[in-house]
mmCIF file of C-alpha atoms in Angstrom:
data_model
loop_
_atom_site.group_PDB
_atom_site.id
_atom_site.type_symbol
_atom_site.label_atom_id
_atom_site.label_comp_id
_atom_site.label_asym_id
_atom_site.label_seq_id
_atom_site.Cartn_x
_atom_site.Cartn_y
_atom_site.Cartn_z
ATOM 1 C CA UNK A 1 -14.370 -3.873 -19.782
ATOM 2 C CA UNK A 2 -16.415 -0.783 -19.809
ATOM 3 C CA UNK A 3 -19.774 -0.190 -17.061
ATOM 4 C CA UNK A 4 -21.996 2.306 -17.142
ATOM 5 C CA UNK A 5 -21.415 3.814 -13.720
ATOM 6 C CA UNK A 6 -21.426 6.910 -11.714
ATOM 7 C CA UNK A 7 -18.362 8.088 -10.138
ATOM 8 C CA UNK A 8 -19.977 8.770 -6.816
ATOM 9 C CA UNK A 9 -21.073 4.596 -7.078
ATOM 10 C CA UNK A 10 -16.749 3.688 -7.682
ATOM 11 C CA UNK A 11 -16.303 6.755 -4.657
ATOM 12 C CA UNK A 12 -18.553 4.801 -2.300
ATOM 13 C CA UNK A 13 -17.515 1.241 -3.254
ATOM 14 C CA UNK A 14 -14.241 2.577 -2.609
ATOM 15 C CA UNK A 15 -14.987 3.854 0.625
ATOM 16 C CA UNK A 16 -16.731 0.429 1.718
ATOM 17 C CA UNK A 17 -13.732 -1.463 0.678
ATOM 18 C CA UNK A 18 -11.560 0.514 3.054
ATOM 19 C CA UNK A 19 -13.938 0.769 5.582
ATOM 20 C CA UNK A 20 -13.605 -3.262 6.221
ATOM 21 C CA UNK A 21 -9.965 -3.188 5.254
ATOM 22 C CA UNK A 22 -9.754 -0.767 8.592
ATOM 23 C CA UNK A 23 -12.107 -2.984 10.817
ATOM 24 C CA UNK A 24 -10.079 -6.287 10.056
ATOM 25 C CA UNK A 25 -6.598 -4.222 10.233
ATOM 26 C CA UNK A 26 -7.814 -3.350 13.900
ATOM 27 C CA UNK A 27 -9.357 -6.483 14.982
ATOM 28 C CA UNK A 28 -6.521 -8.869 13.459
ATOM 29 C CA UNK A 29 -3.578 -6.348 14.240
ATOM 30 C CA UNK A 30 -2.576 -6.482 10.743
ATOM 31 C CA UNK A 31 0.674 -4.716 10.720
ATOM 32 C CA UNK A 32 3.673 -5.440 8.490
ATOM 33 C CA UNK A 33 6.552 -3.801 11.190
ATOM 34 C CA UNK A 34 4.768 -6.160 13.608
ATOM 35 C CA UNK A 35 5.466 -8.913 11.637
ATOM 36 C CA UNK A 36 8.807 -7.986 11.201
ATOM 37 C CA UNK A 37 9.376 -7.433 14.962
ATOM 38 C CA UNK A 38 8.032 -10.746 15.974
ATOM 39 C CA UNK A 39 10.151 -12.698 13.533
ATOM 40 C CA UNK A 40 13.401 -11.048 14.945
ATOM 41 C CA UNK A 41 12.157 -10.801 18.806
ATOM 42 C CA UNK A 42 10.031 -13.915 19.119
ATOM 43 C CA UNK A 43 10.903 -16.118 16.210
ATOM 44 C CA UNK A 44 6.867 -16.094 15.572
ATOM 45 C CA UNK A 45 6.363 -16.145 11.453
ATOM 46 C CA UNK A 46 2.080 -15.488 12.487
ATOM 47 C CA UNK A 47 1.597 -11.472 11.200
ATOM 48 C CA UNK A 48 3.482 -12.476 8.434
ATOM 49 C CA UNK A 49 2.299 -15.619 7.075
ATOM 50 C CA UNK A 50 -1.208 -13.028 7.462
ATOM 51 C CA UNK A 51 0.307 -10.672 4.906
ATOM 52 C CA UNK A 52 2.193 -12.976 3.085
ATOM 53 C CA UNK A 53 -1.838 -14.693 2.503
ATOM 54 C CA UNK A 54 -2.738 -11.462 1.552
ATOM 55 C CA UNK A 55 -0.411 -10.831 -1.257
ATOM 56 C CA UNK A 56 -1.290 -14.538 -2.408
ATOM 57 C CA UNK A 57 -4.869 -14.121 -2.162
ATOM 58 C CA UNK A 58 -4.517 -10.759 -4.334
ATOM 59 C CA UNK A 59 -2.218 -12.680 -7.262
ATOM 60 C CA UNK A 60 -4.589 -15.354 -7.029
ATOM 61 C CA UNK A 61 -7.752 -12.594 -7.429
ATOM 62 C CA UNK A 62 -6.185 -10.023 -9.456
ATOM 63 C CA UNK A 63 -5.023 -12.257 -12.127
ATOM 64 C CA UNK A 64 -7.804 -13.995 -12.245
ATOM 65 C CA UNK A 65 -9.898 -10.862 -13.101
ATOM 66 C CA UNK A 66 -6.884 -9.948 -15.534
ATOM 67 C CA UNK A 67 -7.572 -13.526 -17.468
ATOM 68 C CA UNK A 68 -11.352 -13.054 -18.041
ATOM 69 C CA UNK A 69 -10.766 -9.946 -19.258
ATOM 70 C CA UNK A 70 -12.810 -7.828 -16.202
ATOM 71 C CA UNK A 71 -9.579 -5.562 -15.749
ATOM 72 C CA UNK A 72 -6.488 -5.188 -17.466
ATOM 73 C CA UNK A 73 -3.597 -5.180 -15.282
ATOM 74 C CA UNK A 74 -1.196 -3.390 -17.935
ATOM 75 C CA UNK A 75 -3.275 -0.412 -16.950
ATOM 76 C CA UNK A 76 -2.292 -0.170 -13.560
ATOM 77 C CA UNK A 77 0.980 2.654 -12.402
ATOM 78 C CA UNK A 78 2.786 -1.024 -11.373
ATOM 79 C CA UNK A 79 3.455 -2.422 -15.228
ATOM 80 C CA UNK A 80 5.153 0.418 -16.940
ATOM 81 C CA UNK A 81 7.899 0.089 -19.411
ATOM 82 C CA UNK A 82 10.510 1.728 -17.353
ATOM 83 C CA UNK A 83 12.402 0.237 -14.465
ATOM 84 C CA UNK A 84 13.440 2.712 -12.251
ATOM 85 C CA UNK A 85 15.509 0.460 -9.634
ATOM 86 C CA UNK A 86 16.881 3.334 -7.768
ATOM 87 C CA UNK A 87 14.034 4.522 -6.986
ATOM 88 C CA UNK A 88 12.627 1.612 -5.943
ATOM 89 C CA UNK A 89 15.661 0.680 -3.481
ATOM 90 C CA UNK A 90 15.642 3.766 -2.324
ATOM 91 C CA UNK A 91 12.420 4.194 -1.432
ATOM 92 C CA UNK A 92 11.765 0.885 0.186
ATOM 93 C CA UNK A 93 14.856 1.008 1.786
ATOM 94 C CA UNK A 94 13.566 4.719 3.144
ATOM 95 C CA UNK A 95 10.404 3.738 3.748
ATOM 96 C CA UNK A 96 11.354 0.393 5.819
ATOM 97 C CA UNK A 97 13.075 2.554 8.315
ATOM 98 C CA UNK A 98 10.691 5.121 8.680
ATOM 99 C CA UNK A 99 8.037 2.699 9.645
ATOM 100 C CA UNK A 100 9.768 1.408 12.498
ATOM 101 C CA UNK A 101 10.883 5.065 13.628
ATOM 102 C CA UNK A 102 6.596 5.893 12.977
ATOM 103 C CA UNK A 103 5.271 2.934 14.798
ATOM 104 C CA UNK A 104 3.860 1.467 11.356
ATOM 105 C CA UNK A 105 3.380 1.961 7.761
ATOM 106 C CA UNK A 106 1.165 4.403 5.901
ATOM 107 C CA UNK A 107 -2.141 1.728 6.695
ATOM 108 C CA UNK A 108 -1.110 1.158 10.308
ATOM 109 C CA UNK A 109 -1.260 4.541 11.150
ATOM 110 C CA UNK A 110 -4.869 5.501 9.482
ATOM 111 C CA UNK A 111 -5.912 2.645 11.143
ATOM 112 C CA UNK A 112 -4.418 4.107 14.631
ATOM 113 C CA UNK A 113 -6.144 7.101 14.257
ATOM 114 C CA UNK A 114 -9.150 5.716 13.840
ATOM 115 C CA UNK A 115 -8.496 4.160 17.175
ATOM 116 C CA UNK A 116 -7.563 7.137 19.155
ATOM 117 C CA UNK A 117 -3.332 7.363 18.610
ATOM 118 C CA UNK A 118 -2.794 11.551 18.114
ATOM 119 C CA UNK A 119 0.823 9.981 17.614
ATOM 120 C CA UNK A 120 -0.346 8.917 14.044
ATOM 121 C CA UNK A 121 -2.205 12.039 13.582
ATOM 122 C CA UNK A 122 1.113 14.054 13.671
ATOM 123 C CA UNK A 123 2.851 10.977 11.600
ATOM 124 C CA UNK A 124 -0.379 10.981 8.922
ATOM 125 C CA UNK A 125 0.155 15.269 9.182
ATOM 126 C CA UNK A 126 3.949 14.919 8.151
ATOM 127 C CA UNK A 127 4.186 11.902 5.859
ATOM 128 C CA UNK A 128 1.219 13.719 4.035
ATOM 129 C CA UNK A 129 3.110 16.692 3.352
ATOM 130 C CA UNK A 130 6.659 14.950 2.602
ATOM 131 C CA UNK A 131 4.774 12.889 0.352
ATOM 132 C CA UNK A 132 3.638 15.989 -1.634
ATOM 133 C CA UNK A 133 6.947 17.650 -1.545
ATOM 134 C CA UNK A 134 8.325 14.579 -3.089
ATOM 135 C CA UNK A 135 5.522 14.537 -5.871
ATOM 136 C CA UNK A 136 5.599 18.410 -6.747
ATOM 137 C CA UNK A 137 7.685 19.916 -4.596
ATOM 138 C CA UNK A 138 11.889 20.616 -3.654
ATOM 139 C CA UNK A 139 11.976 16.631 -3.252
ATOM 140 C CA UNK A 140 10.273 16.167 -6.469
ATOM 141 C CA UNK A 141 12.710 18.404 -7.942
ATOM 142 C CA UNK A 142 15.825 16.225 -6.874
ATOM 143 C CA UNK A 143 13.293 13.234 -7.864
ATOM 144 C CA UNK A 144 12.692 13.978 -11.720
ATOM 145 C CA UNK A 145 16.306 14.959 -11.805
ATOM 146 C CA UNK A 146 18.630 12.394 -10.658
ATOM 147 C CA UNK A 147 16.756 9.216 -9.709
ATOM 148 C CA UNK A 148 13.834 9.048 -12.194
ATOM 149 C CA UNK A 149 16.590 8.568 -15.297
ATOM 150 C CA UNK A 150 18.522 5.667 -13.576
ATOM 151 C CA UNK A 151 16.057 3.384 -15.470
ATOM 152 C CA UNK A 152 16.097 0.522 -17.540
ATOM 153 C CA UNK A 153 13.896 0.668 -20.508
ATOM 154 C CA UNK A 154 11.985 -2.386 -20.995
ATOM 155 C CA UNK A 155 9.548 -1.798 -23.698
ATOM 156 C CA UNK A 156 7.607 -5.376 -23.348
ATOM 157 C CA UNK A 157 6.769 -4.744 -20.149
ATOM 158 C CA UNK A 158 8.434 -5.332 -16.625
ATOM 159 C CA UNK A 159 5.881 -7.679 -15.207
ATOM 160 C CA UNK A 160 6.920 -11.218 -14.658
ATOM 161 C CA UNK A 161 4.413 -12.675 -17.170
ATOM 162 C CA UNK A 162 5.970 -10.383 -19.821
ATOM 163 C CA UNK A 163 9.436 -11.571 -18.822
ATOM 164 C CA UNK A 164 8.150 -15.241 -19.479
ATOM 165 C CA UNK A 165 6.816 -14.183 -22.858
ATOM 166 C CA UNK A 166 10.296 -13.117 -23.758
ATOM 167 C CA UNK A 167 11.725 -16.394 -23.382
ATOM 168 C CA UNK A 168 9.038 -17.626 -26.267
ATOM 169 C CA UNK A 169 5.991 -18.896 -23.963
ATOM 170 C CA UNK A 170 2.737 -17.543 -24.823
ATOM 171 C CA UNK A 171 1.752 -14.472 -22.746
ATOM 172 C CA UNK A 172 -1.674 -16.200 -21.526
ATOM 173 C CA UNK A 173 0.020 -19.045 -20.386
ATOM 174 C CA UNK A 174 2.800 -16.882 -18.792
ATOM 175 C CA UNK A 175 0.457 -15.169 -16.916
ATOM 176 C CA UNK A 176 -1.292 -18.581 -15.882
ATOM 177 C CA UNK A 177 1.830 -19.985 -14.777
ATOM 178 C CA UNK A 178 3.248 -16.988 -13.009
ATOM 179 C CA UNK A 179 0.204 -16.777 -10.803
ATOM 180 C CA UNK A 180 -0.842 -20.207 -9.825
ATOM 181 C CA UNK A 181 3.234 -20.497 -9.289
ATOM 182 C CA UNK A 182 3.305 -17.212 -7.113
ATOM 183 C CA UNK A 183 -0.547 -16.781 -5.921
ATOM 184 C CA UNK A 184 -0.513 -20.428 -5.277
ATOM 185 C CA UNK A 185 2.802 -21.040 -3.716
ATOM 186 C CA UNK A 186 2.107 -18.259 -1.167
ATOM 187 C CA UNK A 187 -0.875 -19.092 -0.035
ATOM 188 C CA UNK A 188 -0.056 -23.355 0.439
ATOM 189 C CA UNK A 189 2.978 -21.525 2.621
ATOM 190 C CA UNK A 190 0.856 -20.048 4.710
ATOM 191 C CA UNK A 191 -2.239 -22.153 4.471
ATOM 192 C CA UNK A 192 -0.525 -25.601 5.130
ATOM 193 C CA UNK A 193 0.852 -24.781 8.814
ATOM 194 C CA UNK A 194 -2.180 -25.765 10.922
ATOM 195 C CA UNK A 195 -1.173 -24.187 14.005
ATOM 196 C CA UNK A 196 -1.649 -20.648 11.335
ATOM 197 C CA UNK A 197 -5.227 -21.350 11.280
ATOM 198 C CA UNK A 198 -6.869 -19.001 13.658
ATOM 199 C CA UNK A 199 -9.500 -16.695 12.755
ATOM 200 C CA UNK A 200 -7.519 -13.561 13.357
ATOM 201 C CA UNK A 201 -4.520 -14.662 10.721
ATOM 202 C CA UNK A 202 -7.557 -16.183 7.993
ATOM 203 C CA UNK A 203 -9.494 -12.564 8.203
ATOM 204 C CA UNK A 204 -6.129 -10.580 7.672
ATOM 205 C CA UNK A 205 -4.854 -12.669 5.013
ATOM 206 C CA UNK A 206 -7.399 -13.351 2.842
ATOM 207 C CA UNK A 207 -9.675 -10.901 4.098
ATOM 208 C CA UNK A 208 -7.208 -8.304 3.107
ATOM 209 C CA UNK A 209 -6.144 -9.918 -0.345
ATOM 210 C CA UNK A 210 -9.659 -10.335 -1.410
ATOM 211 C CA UNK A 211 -10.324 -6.336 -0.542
ATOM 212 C CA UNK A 212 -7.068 -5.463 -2.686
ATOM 213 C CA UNK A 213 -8.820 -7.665 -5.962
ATOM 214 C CA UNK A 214 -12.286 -5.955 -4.775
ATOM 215 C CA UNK A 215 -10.733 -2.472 -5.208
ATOM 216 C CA UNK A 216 -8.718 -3.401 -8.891
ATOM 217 C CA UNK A 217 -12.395 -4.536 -9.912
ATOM 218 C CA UNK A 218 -14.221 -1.164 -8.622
ATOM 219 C CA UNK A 219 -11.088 0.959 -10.205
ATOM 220 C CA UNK A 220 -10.249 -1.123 -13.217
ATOM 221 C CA UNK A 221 -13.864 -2.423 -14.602
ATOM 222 C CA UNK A 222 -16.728 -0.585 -12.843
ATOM 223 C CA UNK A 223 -14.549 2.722 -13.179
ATOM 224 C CA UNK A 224 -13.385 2.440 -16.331
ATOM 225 C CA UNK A 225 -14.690 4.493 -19.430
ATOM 226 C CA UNK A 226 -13.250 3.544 -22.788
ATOM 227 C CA UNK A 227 -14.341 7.146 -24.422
ATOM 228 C CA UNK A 228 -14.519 9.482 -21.978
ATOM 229 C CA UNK A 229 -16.757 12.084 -23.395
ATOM 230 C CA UNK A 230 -14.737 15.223 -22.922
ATOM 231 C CA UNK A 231 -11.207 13.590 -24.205
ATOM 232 C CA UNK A 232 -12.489 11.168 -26.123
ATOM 233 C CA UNK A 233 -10.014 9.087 -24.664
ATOM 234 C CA UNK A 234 -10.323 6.014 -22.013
ATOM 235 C CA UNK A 235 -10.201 6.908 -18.387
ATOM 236 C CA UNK A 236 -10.900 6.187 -14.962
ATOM 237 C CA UNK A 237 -13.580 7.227 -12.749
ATOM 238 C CA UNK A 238 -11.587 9.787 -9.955
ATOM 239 C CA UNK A 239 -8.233 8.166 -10.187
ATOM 240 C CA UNK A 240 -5.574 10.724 -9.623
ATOM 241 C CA UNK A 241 -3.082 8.835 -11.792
ATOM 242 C CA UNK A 242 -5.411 7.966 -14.654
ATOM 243 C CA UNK A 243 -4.824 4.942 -14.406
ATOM 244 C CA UNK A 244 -6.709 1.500 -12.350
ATOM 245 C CA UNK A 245 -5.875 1.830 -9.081
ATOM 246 C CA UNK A 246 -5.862 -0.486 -5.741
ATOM 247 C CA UNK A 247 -5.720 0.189 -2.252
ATOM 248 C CA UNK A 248 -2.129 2.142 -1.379
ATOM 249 C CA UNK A 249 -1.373 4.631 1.388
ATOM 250 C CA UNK A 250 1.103 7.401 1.019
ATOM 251 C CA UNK A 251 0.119 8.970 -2.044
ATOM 252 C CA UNK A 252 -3.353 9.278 -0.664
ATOM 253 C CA UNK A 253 -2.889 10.917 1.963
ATOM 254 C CA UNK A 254 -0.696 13.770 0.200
ATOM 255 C CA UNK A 255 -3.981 14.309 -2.145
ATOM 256 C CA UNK A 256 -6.347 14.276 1.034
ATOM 257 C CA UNK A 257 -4.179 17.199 2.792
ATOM 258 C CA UNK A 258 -4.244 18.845 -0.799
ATOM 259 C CA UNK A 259 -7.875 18.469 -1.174
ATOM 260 C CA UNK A 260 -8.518 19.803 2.300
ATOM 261 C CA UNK A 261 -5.907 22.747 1.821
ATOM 262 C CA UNK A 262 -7.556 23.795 -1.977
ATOM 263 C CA UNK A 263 -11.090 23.001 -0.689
ATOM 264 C CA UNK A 264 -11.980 26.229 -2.667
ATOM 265 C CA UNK A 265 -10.851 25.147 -5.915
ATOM 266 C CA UNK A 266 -13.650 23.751 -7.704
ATOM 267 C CA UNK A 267 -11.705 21.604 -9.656
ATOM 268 C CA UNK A 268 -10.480 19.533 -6.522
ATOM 269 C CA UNK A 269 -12.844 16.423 -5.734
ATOM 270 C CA UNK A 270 -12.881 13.507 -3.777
ATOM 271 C CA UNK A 271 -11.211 10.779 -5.212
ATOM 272 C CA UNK A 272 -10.591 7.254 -5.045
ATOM 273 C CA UNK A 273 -7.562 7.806 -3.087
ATOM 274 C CA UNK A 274 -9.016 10.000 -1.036
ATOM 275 C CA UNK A 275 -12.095 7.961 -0.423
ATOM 276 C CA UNK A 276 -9.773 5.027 0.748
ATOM 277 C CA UNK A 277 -7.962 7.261 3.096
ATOM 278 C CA UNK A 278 -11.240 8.229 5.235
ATOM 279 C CA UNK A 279 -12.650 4.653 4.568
ATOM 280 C CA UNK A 280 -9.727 2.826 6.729
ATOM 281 C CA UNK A 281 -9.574 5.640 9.526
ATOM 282 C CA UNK A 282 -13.546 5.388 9.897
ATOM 283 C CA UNK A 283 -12.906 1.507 9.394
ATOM 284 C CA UNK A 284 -11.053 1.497 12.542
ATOM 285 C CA UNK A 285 -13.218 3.740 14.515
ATOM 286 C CA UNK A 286 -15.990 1.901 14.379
ATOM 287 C CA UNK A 287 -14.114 -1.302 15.232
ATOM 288 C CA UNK A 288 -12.736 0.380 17.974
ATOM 289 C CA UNK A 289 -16.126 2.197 19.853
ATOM 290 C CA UNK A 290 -18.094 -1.422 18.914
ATOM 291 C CA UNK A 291 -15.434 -3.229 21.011
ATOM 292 C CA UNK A 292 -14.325 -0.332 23.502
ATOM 293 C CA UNK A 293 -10.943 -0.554 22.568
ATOM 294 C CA UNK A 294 -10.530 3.343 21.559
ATOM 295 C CA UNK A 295 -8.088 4.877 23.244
ATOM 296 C CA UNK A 296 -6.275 8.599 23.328
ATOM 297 C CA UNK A 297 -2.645 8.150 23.278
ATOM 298 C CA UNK A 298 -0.358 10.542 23.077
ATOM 299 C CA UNK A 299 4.008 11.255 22.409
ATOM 300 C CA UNK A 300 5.596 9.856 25.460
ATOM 301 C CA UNK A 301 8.304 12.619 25.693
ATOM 302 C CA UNK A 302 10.548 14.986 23.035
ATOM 303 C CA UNK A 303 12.190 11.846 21.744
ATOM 304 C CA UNK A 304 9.636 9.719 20.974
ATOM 305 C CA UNK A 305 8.238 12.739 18.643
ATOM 306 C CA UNK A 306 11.679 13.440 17.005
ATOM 307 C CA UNK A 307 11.605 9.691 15.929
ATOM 308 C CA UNK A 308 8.122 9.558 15.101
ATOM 309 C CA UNK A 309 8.678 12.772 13.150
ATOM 310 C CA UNK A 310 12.055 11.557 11.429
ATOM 311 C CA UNK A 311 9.833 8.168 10.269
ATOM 312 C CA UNK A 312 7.142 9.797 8.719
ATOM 313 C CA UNK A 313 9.213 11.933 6.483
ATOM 314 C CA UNK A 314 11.168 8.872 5.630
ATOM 315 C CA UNK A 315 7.957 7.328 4.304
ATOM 316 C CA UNK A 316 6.417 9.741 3.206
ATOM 317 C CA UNK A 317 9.115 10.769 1.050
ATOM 318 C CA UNK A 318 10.236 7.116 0.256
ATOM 319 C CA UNK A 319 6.627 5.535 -0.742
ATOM 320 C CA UNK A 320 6.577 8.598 -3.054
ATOM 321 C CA UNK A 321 9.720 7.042 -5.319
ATOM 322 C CA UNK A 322 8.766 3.851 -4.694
ATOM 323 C CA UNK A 323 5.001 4.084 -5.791
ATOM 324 C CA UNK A 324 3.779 2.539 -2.612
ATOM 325 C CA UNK A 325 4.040 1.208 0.342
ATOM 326 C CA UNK A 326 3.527 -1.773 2.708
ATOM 327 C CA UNK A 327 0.070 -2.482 0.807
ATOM 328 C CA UNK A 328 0.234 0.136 -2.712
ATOM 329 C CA UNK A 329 3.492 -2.377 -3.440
ATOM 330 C CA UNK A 330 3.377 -5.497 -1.019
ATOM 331 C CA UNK A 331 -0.421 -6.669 -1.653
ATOM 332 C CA UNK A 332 -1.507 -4.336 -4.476
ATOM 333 C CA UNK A 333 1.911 -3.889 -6.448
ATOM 334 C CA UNK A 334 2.362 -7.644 -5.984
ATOM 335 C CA UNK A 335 -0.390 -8.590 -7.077
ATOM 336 C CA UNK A 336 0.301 -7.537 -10.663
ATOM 337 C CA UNK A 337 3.363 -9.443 -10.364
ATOM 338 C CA UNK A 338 5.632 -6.311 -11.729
ATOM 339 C CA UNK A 339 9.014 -6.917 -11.337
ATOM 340 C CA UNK A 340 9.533 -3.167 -9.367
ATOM 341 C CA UNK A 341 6.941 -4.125 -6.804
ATOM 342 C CA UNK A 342 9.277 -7.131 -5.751
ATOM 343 C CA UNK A 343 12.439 -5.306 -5.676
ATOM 344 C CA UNK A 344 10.359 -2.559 -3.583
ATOM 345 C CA UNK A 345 9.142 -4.840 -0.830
ATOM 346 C CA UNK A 346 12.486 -6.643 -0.636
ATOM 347 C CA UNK A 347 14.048 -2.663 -0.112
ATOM 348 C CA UNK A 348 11.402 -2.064 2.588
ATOM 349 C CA UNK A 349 12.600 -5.450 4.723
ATOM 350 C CA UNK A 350 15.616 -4.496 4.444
ATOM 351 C CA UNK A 351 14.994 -1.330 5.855
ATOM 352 C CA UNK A 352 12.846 -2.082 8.680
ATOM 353 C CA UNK A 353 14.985 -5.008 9.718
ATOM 354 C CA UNK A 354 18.208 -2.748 9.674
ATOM 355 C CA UNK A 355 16.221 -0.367 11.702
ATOM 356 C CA UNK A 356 15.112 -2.820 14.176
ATOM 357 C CA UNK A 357 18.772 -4.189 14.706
ATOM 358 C CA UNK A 358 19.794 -0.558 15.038
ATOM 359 C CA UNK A 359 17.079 0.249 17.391
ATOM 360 C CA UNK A 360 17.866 -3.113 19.635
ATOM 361 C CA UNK A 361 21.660 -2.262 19.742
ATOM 362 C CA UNK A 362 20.709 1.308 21.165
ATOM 363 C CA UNK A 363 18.442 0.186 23.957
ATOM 364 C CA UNK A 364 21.477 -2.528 24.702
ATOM 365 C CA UNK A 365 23.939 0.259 24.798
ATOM 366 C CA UNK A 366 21.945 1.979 27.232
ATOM 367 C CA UNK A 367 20.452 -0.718 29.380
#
C-alpha cells in the first residue's frame, strides 16, 4: 500500500478532486437540504436519489479499493473501536438544523462562495470558528468531558463488515456482502427509475461518489508512508488526523481559518483538508464565470443574518462531534460502512426535516 510520492503531488491531487467536486456541485445543484426540501414541498425524490447515487457509488468504489488491498479502510477516523452515539445524535441532529437555518451544509456553502453568495462567506467565517472551539476550545472542553465517554466500546470494530464477522462469517466475505448489499442496493434504487436519468442527477451521483473513492485512493495509497522517516512509524502525507482521509467539510474549514490566522508559524502547512477547502470554492468559481451565473448576493435584512448566523454555529459545532457532515459522513463516512456514519446521517434528517416543519409552521403563523 505504500507509493513513493511527494506531498505537494497528494496536495494537488487533492485540490483537483475538489476542484470538479465544486464544478458538478454548481452545475447539478447538488445540495442535500435541497433534497430534503423538495421531498417535503414537492414530493420530488430527484436531489436525493443524486446523493443517495453518490453514497452508493462511494461503497461500491471504496470497498472495492479496500478488497485489493490499495487502501485500508480500518485506517480511516470512521472505523474506530469506540461508539460514541451521543455524539453522533447530537451532532447530526445539530448539524441538520443548522443547515436549513445556513441555506446548506458545510459543501453547499464553499460552493456558494465560489459563486458570489457573501451570505456563505459570513456562514463559512462562523462555522469555521465554532468548529475550532468545539475541537480545542470552551466547546471542546464540554466535548471531551461529558459526551466523548457516553461510548460503547467495541473492540472488533464498529463497521458493518466487522459486525458480520461477529456472527462467524469470514471478514472478506462480510465485507463483500455488505457492499454489493449496500453499494449495490443504492445505486439499482436510484438507477432503475428512468425518469432519474438526466445528465444533471448521473454527474452528481456518480460523479460525486467516484470523487469521494478518488480522494480515499490519493489519501489512503498514494499518501501513505509505512515508515515515515522521522517517527519511524506509518503516516499520511498532510492529513491533520493522521489518518486516510476523504472529502469532508467542517473540520476543514476550522484548519483553513487556523492556517490563515498562524500563517507565521512555520510549522503550519497546507494540508489535505485545507487543499479540499480552496479546491471546491475555486471549483465553483470557475463553473460560475464559464457559464455567467456568478452572482453577489447579500443578507436580505437583520433576520435573515441572525438565522444564518444561529445555523452555522449549529454546524459548525455539530459536524465537529459528529466527525462530519453532509459528505465527511453521508458519502465519505458511508462509504466505509461504519456503523456511526449511519446513525449520523439518520441524526442530520432528522434535524433538517424538524427544522423545515418548524420553519413552514412559522411562515403559516404569519401568513
Amino acid at each position: 500500500m505504500e507509493a513513493d510520492v511527494s506531498p505537494n503531488l497528494v496536495l494537488w491531487l487533492t485540490f483537483a478532486l475538489a476542484f470538479v467536486f465544486g464544478a458538478i456541485g454548481q452545475k447539478t445543484h447538488f445540495c442535500t437540504m435541497g433534497a430534503v426540501s423538495d421531498i417535503l414541498n414537492m414530493g420530488d425524490w430527484s436531489r436525493m436519489r443524486m446523493w443517495l447515487l453518490a453514497m452508493g457509488v462511494a461503497v461500491l468504489g471504496a470497498g472495492a479499493l479496500h478488497g485489493a488491498g490499495l487502501i485500508d479502510l480500518d485506517k480511516s477516523i470512521y472505523r474506530t473501536t469506540s461508539l460514541t452515539w451521543l455524539s453522533y445524535i447530537l451532532g447530526g441532529f445539530s448539524f441538520g438544523v443548522g443547515m436549513v437555518l445556513a441555506s446548506g451544509c458545510g459543501s453547499k456553502t464553499l460552493i456558494r462562495i465560489g459563486a458570489g453568495n457573501l451570505k456563505s462567506l459570513v456562514v463559512f467565517l462562523v462555522l469555521g470558528l465554532f468548529a475550532y472551539m468545539t475541537m480545542r476550545g470552551v466547546f471542546g472542553v464540554f466535548r471531551v468531558a461529558y459526551l466523548d465517554p457516553v461510548a460503547i466500546a467495541m473492540p472488533e470494530g464498529q463497521d458493518i463488515p466487522s459486525l458480520l464477522a461477529g456472527f462467524g462469517v469470514d471478514e472478506a466475505t462480510a465485507s463483500t456482502l455488505a457492499v454489493i448489499a449496500i453499494g449495490g442496493g443504492l445505486t439499482a434504487f436510484c438507477l432503475l427509475r428512468r425518469d432519474f436519468w438526466t445528465l444533471d442527477n448521473l454527474l452528481g451521483g456518480i460523479g460525486t461518489g467516484l470523487l469521494v473513492v478518488f480522494a480515499w485512493y490519493v489519501s489512503g495509497h498514494l499518501g501513505y508512508i509505512a515508515e515515515h522517516p522521522d517517527t519511524l512509524e506509518e503516516a499520511f502525507l498532510r492529513t491533520n488526523s493522521g489518518r486516510m482521509e476523504s472529502l469532508t467539510f467542517v473540520a476543514p474549514v476550522a484548519y483553513t481559518l487556523e492556517l490563515f490566522m498562524l500563517w507565521s508559524d512555520s510549522s503550519r502547512v497546507v494540508t489535505v483538508a485545507i487543499a479540499a477547502v480552496f479546491g471546491v470554492i475555486a471549483g465553483s468559481a470557475a463553473w460560475s464565470l464559464a457559464t455567467r451565473s456568478f452572482r453577489w448576493e447579500g443578507f436580505a435584512n437583520v433576520e435573515d443574518t441572525a438565522t444564518h448566523l444561529i445555523g452555522a454555529a449549529l454546524m459548525g459545532f455539530g459536524g465537529v462531534l459528529a466527525f462530519g457532515c453532509t459528505v465527511g459522513q453521508g458519502i465519505t463516512g458511508i462509504s466505509t460502512l461504519a456503523l456511526g456514519s449511519f446513525i449520523t446521517l439518520a441524526a442530520i434528517l432528522a434535524g433538517s426535516v424538524v427544522a423545515m416543519k418548524v420553519q413552514y409552521w412559522r411562515m403559516m403563523r404569519e401568513a
